PDB file of N, CA and C and ligand atoms in Angstrom:
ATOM      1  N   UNK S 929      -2.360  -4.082  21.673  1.00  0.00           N
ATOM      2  CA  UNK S 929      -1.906  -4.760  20.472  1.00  0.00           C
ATOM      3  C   UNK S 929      -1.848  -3.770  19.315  1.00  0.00           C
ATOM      4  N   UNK S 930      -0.695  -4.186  18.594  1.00  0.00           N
ATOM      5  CA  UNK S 930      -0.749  -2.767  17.610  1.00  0.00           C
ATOM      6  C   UNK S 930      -1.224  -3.614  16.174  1.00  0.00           C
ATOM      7  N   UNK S 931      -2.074  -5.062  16.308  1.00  0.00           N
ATOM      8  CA  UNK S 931      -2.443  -5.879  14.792  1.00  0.00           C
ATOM      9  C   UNK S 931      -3.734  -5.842  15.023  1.00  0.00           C
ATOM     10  N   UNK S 932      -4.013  -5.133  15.691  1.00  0.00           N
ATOM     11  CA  UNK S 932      -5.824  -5.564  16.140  1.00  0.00           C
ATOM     12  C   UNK S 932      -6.836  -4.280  15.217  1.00  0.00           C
ATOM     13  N   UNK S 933      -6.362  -3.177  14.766  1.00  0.00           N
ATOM     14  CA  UNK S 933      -6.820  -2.012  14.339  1.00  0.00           C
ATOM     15  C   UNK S 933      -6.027  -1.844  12.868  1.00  0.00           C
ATOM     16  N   UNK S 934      -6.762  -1.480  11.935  1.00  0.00           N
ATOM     17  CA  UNK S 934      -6.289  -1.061  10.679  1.00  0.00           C
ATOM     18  C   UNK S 934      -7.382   0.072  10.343  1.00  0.00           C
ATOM     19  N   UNK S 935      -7.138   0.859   9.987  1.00  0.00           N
ATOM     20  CA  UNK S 935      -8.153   2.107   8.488  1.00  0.00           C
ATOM     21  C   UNK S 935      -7.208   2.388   7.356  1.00  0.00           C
ATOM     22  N   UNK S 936      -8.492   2.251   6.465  1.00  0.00           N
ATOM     23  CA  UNK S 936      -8.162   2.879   4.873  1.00  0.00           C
ATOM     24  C   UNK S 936      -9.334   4.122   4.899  1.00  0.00           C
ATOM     25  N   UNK S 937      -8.858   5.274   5.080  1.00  0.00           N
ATOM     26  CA  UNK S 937      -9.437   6.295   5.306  1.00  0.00           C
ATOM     27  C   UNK S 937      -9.630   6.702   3.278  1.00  0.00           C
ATOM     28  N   UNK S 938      -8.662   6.399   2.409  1.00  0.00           N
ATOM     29  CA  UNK S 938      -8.451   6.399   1.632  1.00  0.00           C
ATOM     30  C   UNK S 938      -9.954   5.654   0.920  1.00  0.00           C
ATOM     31  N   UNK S 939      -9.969   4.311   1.252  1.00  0.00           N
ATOM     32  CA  UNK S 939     -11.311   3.681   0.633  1.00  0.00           C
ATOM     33  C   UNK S 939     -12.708   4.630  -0.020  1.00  0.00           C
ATOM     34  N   UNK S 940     -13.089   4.336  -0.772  1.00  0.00           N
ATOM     35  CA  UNK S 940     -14.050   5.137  -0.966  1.00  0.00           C
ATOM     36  C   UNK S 940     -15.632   4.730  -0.367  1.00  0.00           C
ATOM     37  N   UNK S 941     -15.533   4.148   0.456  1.00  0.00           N
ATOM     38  CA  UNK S 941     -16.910   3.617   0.977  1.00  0.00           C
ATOM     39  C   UNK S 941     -16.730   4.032   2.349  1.00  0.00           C
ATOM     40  N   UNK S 942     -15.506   4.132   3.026  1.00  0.00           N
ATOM     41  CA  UNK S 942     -15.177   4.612   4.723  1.00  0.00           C
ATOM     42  C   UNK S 942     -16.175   5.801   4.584  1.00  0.00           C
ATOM     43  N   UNK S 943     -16.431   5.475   5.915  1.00  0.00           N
ATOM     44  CA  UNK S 943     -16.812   4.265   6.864  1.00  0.00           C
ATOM     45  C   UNK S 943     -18.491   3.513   5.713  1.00  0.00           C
ATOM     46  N   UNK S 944     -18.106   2.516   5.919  1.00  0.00           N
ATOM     47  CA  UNK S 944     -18.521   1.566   5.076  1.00  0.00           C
ATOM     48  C   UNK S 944     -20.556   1.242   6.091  1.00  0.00           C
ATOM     49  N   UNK S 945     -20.432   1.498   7.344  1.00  0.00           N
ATOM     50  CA  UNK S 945     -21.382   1.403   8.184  1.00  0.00           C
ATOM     51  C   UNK S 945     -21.197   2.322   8.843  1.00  0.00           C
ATOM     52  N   UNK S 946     -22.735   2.869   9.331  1.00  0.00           N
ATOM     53  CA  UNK S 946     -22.762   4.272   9.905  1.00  0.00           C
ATOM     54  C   UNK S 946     -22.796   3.712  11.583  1.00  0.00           C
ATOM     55  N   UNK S 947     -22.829   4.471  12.737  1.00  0.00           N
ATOM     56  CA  UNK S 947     -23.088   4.030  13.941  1.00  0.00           C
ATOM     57  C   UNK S 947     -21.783   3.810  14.605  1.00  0.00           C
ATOM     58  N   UNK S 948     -20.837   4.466  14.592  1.00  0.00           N
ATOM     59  CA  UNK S 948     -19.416   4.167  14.963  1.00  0.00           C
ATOM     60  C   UNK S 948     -18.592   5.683  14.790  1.00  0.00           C
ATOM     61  N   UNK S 949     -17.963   5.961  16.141  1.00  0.00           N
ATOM     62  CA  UNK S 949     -16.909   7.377  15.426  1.00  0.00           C
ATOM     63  C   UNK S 949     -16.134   7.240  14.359  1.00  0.00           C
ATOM     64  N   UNK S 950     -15.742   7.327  13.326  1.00  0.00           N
ATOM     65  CA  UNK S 950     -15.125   7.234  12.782  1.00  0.00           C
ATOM     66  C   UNK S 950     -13.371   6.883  12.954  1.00  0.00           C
ATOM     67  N   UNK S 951     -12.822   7.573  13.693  1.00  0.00           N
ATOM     68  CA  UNK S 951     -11.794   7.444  14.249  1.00  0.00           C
ATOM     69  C   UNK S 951     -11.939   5.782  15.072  1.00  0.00           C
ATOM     70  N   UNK S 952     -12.681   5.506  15.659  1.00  0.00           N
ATOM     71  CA  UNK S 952     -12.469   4.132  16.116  1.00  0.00           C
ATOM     72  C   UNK S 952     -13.245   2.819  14.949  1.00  0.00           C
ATOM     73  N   UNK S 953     -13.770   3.119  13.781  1.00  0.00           N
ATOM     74  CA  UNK S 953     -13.743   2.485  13.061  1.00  0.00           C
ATOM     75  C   UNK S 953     -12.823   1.293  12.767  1.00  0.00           C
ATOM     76  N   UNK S 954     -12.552   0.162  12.667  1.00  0.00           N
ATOM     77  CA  UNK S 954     -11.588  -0.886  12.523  1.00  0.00           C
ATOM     78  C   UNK S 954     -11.933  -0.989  10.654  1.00  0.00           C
ATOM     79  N   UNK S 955     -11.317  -0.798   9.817  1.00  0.00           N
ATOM     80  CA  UNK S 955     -11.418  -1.861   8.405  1.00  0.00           C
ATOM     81  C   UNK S 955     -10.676  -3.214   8.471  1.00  0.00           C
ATOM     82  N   UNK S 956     -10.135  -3.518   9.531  1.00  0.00           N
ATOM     83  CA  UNK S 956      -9.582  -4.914   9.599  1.00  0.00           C
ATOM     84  C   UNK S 956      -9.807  -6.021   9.046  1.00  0.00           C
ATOM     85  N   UNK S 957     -11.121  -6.188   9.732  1.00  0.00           N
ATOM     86  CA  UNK S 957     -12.237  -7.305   9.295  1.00  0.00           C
ATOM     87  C   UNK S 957     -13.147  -7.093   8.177  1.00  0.00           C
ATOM     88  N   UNK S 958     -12.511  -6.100   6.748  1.00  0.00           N
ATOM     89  CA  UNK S 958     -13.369  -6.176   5.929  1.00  0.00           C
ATOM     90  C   UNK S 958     -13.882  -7.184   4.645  1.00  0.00           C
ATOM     91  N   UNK S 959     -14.750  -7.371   4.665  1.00  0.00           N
ATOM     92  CA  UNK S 959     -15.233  -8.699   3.834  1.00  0.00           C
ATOM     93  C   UNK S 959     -15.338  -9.349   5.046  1.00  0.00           C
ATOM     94  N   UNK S 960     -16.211  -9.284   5.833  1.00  0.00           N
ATOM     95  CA  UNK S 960     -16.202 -10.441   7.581  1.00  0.00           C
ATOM     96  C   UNK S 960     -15.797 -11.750   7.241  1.00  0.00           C
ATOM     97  N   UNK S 961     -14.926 -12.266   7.982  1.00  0.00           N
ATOM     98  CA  UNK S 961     -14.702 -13.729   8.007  1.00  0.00           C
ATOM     99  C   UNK S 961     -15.476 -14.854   8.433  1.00  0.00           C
ATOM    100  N   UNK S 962     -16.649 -13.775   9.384  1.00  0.00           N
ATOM    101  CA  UNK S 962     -17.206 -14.881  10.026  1.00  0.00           C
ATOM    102  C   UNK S 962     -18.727 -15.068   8.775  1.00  0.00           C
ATOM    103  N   UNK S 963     -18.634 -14.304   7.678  1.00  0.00           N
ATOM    104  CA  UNK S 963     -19.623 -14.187   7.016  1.00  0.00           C
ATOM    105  C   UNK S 963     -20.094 -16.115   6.266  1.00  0.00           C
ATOM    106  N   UNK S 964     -19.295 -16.788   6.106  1.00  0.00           N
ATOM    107  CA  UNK S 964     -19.766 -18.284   6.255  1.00  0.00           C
ATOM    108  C   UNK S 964     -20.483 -19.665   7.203  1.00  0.00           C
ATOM    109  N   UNK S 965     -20.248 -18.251   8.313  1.00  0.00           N
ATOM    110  CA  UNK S 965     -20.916 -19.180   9.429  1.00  0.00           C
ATOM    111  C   UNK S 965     -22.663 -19.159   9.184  1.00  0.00           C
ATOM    112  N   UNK S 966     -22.924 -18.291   8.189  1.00  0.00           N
ATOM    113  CA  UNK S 966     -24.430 -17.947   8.097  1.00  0.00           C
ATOM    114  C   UNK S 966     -25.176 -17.624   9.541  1.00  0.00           C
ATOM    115  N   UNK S 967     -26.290 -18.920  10.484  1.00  0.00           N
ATOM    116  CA  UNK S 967     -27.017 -17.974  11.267  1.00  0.00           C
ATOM    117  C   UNK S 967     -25.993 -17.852  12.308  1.00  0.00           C
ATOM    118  N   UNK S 968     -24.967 -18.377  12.628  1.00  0.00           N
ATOM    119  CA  UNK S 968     -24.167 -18.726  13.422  1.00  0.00           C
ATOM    120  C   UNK S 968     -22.736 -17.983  13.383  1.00  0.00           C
ATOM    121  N   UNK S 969     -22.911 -16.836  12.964  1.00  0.00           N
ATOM    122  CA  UNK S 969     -21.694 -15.899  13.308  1.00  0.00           C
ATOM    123  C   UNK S 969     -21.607 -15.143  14.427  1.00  0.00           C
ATOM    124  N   UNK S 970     -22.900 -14.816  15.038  1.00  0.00           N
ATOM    125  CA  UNK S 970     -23.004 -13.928  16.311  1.00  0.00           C
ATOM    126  C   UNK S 970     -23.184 -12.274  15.772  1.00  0.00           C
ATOM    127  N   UNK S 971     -23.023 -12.265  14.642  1.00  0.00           N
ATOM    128  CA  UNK S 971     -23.662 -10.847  14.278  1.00  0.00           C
ATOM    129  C   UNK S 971     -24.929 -10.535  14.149  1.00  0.00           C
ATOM    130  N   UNK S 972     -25.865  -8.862  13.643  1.00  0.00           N
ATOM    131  CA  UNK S 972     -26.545  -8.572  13.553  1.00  0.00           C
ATOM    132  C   UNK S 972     -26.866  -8.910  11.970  1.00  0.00           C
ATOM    133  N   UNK S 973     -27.423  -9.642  11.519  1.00  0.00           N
ATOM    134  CA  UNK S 973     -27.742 -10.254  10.281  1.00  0.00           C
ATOM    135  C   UNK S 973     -28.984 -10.162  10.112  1.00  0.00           C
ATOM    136  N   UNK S 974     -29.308 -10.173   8.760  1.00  0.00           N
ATOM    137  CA  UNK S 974     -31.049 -10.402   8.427  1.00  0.00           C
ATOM    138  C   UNK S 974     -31.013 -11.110   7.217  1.00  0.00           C
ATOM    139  N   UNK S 975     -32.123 -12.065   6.479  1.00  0.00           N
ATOM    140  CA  UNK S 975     -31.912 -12.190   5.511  1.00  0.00           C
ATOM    141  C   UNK S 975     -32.820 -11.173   4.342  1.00  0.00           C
ATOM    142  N   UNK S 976     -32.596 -11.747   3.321  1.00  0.00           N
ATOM    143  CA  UNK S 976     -33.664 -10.465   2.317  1.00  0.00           C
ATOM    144  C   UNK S 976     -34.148 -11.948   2.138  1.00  0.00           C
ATOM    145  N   UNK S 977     -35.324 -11.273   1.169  1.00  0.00           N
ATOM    146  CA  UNK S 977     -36.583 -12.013   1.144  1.00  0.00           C
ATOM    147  C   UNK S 977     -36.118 -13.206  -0.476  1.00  0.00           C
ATOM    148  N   UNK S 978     -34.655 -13.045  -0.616  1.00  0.00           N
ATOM    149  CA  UNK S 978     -33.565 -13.847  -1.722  1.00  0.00           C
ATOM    150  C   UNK S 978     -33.371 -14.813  -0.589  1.00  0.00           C
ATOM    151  N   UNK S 979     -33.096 -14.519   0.441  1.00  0.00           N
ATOM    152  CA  UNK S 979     -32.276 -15.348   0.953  1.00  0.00           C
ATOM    153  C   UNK S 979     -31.286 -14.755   1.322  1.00  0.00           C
ATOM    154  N   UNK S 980     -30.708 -14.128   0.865  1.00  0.00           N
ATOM    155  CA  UNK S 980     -29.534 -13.268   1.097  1.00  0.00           C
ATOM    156  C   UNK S 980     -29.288 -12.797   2.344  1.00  0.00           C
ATOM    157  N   UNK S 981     -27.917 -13.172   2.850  1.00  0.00           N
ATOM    158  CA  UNK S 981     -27.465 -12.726   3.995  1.00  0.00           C
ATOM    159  C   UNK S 981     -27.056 -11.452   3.809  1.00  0.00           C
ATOM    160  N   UNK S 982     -27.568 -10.336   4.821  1.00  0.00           N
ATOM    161  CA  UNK S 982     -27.122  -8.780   4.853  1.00  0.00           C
ATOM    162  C   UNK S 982     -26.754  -8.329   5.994  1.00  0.00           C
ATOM    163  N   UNK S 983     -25.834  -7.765   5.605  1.00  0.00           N
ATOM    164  CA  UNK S 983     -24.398  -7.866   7.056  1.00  0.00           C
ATOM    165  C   UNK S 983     -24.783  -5.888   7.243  1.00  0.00           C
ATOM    166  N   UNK S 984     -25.779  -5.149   6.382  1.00  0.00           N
ATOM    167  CA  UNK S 984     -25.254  -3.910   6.354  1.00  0.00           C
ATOM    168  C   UNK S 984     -25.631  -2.907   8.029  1.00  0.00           C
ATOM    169  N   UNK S 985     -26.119  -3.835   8.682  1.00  0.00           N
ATOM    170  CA  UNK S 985     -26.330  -2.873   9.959  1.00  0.00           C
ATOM    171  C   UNK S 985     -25.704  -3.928  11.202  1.00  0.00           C
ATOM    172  N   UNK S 986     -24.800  -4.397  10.914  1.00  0.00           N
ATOM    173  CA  UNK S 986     -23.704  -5.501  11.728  1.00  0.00           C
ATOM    174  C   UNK S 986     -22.302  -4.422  11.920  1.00  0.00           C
ATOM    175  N   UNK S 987     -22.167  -3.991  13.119  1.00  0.00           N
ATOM    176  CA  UNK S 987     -20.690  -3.491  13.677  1.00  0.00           C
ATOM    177  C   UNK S 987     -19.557  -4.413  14.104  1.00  0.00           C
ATOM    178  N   UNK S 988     -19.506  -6.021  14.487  1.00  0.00           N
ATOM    179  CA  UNK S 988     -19.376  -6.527  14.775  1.00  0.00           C
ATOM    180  C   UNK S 988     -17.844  -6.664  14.723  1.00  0.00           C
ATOM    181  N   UNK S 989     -17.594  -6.584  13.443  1.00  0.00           N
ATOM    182  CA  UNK S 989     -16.019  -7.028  13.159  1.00  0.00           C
ATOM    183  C   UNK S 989     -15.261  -5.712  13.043  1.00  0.00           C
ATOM    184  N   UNK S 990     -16.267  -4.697  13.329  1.00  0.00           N
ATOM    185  CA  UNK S 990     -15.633  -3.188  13.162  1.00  0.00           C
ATOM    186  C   UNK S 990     -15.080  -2.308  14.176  1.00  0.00           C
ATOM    187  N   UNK S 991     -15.888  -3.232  15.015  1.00  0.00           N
ATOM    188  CA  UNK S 991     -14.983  -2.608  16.766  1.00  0.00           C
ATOM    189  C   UNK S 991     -13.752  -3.345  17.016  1.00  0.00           C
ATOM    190  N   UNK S 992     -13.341  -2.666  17.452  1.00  0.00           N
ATOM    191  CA  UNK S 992     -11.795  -2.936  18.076  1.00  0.00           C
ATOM    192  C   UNK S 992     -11.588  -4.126  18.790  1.00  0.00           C
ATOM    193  N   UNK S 993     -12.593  -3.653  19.686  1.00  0.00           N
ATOM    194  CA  UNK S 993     -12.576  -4.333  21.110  1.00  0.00           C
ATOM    195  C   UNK S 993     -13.505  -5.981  20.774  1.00  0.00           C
ATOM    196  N   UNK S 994     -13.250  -5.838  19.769  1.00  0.00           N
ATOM    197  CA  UNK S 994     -14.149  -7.611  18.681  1.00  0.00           C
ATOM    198  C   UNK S 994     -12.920  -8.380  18.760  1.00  0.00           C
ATOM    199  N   UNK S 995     -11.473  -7.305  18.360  1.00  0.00           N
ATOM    200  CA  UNK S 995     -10.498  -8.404  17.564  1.00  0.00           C
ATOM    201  C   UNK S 995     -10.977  -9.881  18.113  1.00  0.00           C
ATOM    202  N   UNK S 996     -10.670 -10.425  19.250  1.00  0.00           N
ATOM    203  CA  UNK S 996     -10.576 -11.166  19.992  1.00  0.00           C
ATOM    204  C   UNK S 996     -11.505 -12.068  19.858  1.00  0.00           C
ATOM    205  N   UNK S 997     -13.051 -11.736  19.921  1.00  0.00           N
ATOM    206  CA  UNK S 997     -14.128 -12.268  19.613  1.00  0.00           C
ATOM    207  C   UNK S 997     -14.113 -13.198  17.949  1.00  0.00           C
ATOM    208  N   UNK S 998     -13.276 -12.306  17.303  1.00  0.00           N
ATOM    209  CA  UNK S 998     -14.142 -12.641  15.850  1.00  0.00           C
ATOM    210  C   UNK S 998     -12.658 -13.412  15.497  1.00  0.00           C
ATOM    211  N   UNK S 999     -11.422 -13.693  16.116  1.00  0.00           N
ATOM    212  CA  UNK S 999     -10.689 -15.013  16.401  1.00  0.00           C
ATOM    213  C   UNK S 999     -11.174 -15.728  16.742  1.00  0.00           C
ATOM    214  N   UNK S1000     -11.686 -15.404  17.917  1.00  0.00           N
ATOM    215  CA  UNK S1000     -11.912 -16.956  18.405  1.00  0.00           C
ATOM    216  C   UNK S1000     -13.150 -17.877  17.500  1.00  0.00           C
ATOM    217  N   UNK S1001     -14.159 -17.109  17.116  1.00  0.00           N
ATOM    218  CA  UNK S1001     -14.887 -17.421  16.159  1.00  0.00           C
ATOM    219  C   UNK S1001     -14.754 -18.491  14.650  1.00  0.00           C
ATOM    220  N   UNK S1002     -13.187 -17.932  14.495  1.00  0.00           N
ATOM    221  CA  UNK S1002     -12.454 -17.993  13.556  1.00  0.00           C
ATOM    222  C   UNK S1002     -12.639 -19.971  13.237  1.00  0.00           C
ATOM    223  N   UNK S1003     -12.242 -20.457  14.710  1.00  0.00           N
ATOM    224  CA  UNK S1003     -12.027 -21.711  14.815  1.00  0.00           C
ATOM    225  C   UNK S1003     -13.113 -22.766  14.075  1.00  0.00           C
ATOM    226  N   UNK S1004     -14.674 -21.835  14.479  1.00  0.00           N
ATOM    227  CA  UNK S1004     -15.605 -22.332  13.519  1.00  0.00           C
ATOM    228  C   UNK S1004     -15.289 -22.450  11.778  1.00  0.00           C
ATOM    229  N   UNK S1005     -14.804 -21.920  11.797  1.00  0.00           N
ATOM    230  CA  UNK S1005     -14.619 -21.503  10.049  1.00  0.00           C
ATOM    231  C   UNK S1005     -13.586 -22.599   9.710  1.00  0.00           C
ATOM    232  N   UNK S1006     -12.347 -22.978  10.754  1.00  0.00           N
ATOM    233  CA  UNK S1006     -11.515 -23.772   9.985  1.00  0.00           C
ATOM    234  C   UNK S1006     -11.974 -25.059  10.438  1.00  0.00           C
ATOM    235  N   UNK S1007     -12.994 -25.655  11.211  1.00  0.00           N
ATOM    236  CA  UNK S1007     -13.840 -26.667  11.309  1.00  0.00           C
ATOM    237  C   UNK S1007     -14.739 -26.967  10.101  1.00  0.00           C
ATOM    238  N   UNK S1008     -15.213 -25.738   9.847  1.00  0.00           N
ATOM    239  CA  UNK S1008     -16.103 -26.093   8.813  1.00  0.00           C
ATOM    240  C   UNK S1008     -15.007 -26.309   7.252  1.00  0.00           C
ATOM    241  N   UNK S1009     -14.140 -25.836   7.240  1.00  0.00           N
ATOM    242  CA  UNK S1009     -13.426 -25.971   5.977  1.00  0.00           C
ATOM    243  C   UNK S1009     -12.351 -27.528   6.278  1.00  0.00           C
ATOM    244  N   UNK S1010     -12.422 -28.105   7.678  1.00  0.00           N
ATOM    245  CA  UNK S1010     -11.417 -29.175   7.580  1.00  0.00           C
ATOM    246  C   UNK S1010     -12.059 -29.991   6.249  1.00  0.00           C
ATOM    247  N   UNK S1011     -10.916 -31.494   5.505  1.00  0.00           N
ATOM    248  CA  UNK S1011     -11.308 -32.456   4.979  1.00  0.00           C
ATOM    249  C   UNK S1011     -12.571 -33.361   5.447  1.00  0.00           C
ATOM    250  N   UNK S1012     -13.632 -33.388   4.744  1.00  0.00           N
ATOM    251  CA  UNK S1012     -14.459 -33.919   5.106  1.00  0.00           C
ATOM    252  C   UNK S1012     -14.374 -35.695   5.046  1.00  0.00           C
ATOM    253  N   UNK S1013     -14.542 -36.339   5.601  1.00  0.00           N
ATOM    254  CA  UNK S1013     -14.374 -37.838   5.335  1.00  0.00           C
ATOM    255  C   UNK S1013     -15.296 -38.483   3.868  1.00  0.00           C
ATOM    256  N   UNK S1014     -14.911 -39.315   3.424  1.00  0.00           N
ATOM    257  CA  UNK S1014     -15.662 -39.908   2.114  1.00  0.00           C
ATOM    258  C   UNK S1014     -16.907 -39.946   2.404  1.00  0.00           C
ATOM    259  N   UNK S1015     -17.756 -39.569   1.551  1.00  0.00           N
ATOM    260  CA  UNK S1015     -19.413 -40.417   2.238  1.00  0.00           C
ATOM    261  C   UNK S1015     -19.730 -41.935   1.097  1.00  0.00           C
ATOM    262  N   UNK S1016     -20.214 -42.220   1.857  1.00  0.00           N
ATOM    263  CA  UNK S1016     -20.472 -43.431   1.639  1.00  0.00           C
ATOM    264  C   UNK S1016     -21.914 -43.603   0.520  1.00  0.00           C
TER     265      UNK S1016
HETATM  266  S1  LIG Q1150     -20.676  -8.716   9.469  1.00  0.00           S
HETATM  267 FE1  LIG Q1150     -21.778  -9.267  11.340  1.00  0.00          FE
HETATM  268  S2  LIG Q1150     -23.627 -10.316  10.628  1.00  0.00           S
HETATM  269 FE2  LIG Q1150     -22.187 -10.291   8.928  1.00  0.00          FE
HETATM  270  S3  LIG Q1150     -21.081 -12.221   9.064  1.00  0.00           S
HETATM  271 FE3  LIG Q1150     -19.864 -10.703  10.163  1.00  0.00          FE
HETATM  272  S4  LIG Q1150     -20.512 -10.863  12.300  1.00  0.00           S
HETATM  273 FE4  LIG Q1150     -22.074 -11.879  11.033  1.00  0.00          FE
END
């Protein structure tokens, strides 16, 4: 697939996470999509002691070989964003 891989070598944060050749780096998925699923994205997550979700040692959406994964994932996200029914 030639939509599955993007770099901004240009960016000033590339590579944005260490642990990856550079050259196979993906920026595709930057800003993760699956970052609303909270514990339930399937990444390497932790929280800080805020609460705060920290994505900074998560490769997840940065491999290539994810595209696929972090679609299908995707489906969660537009579940969670359908119209919710009135509550009562
Ligand atoms: S970067 Fe990783 S831990 Fe963060 S939301 Fe995406 S998959 Fe989950």
């Amino acid at each position: 697939m030639a939509y599955d891989f993007v770099q901004n070598r240009q960016c000033e944060y590339f590579p944005c996470h260490q642990g990856l050749p550079a050259d196979s780096f993906s920026c595709l998925f930057c800003y993760c999509p699956l970052y609303a699923l909270g514990e339930n994205c399937g990444g390497s997550f932790r929280y800080t002691a805020d609460g705060i979700k920290d994505c900074s040692n998560c490769l997840r959406p940065h491999r290539r070989e994810n595209y696929a994964a972090i679609c299908e994932k995707m489906k969660d996200i537009i579940e969670m964003a359908k119209k919710q029914p009135d509550k009562k």
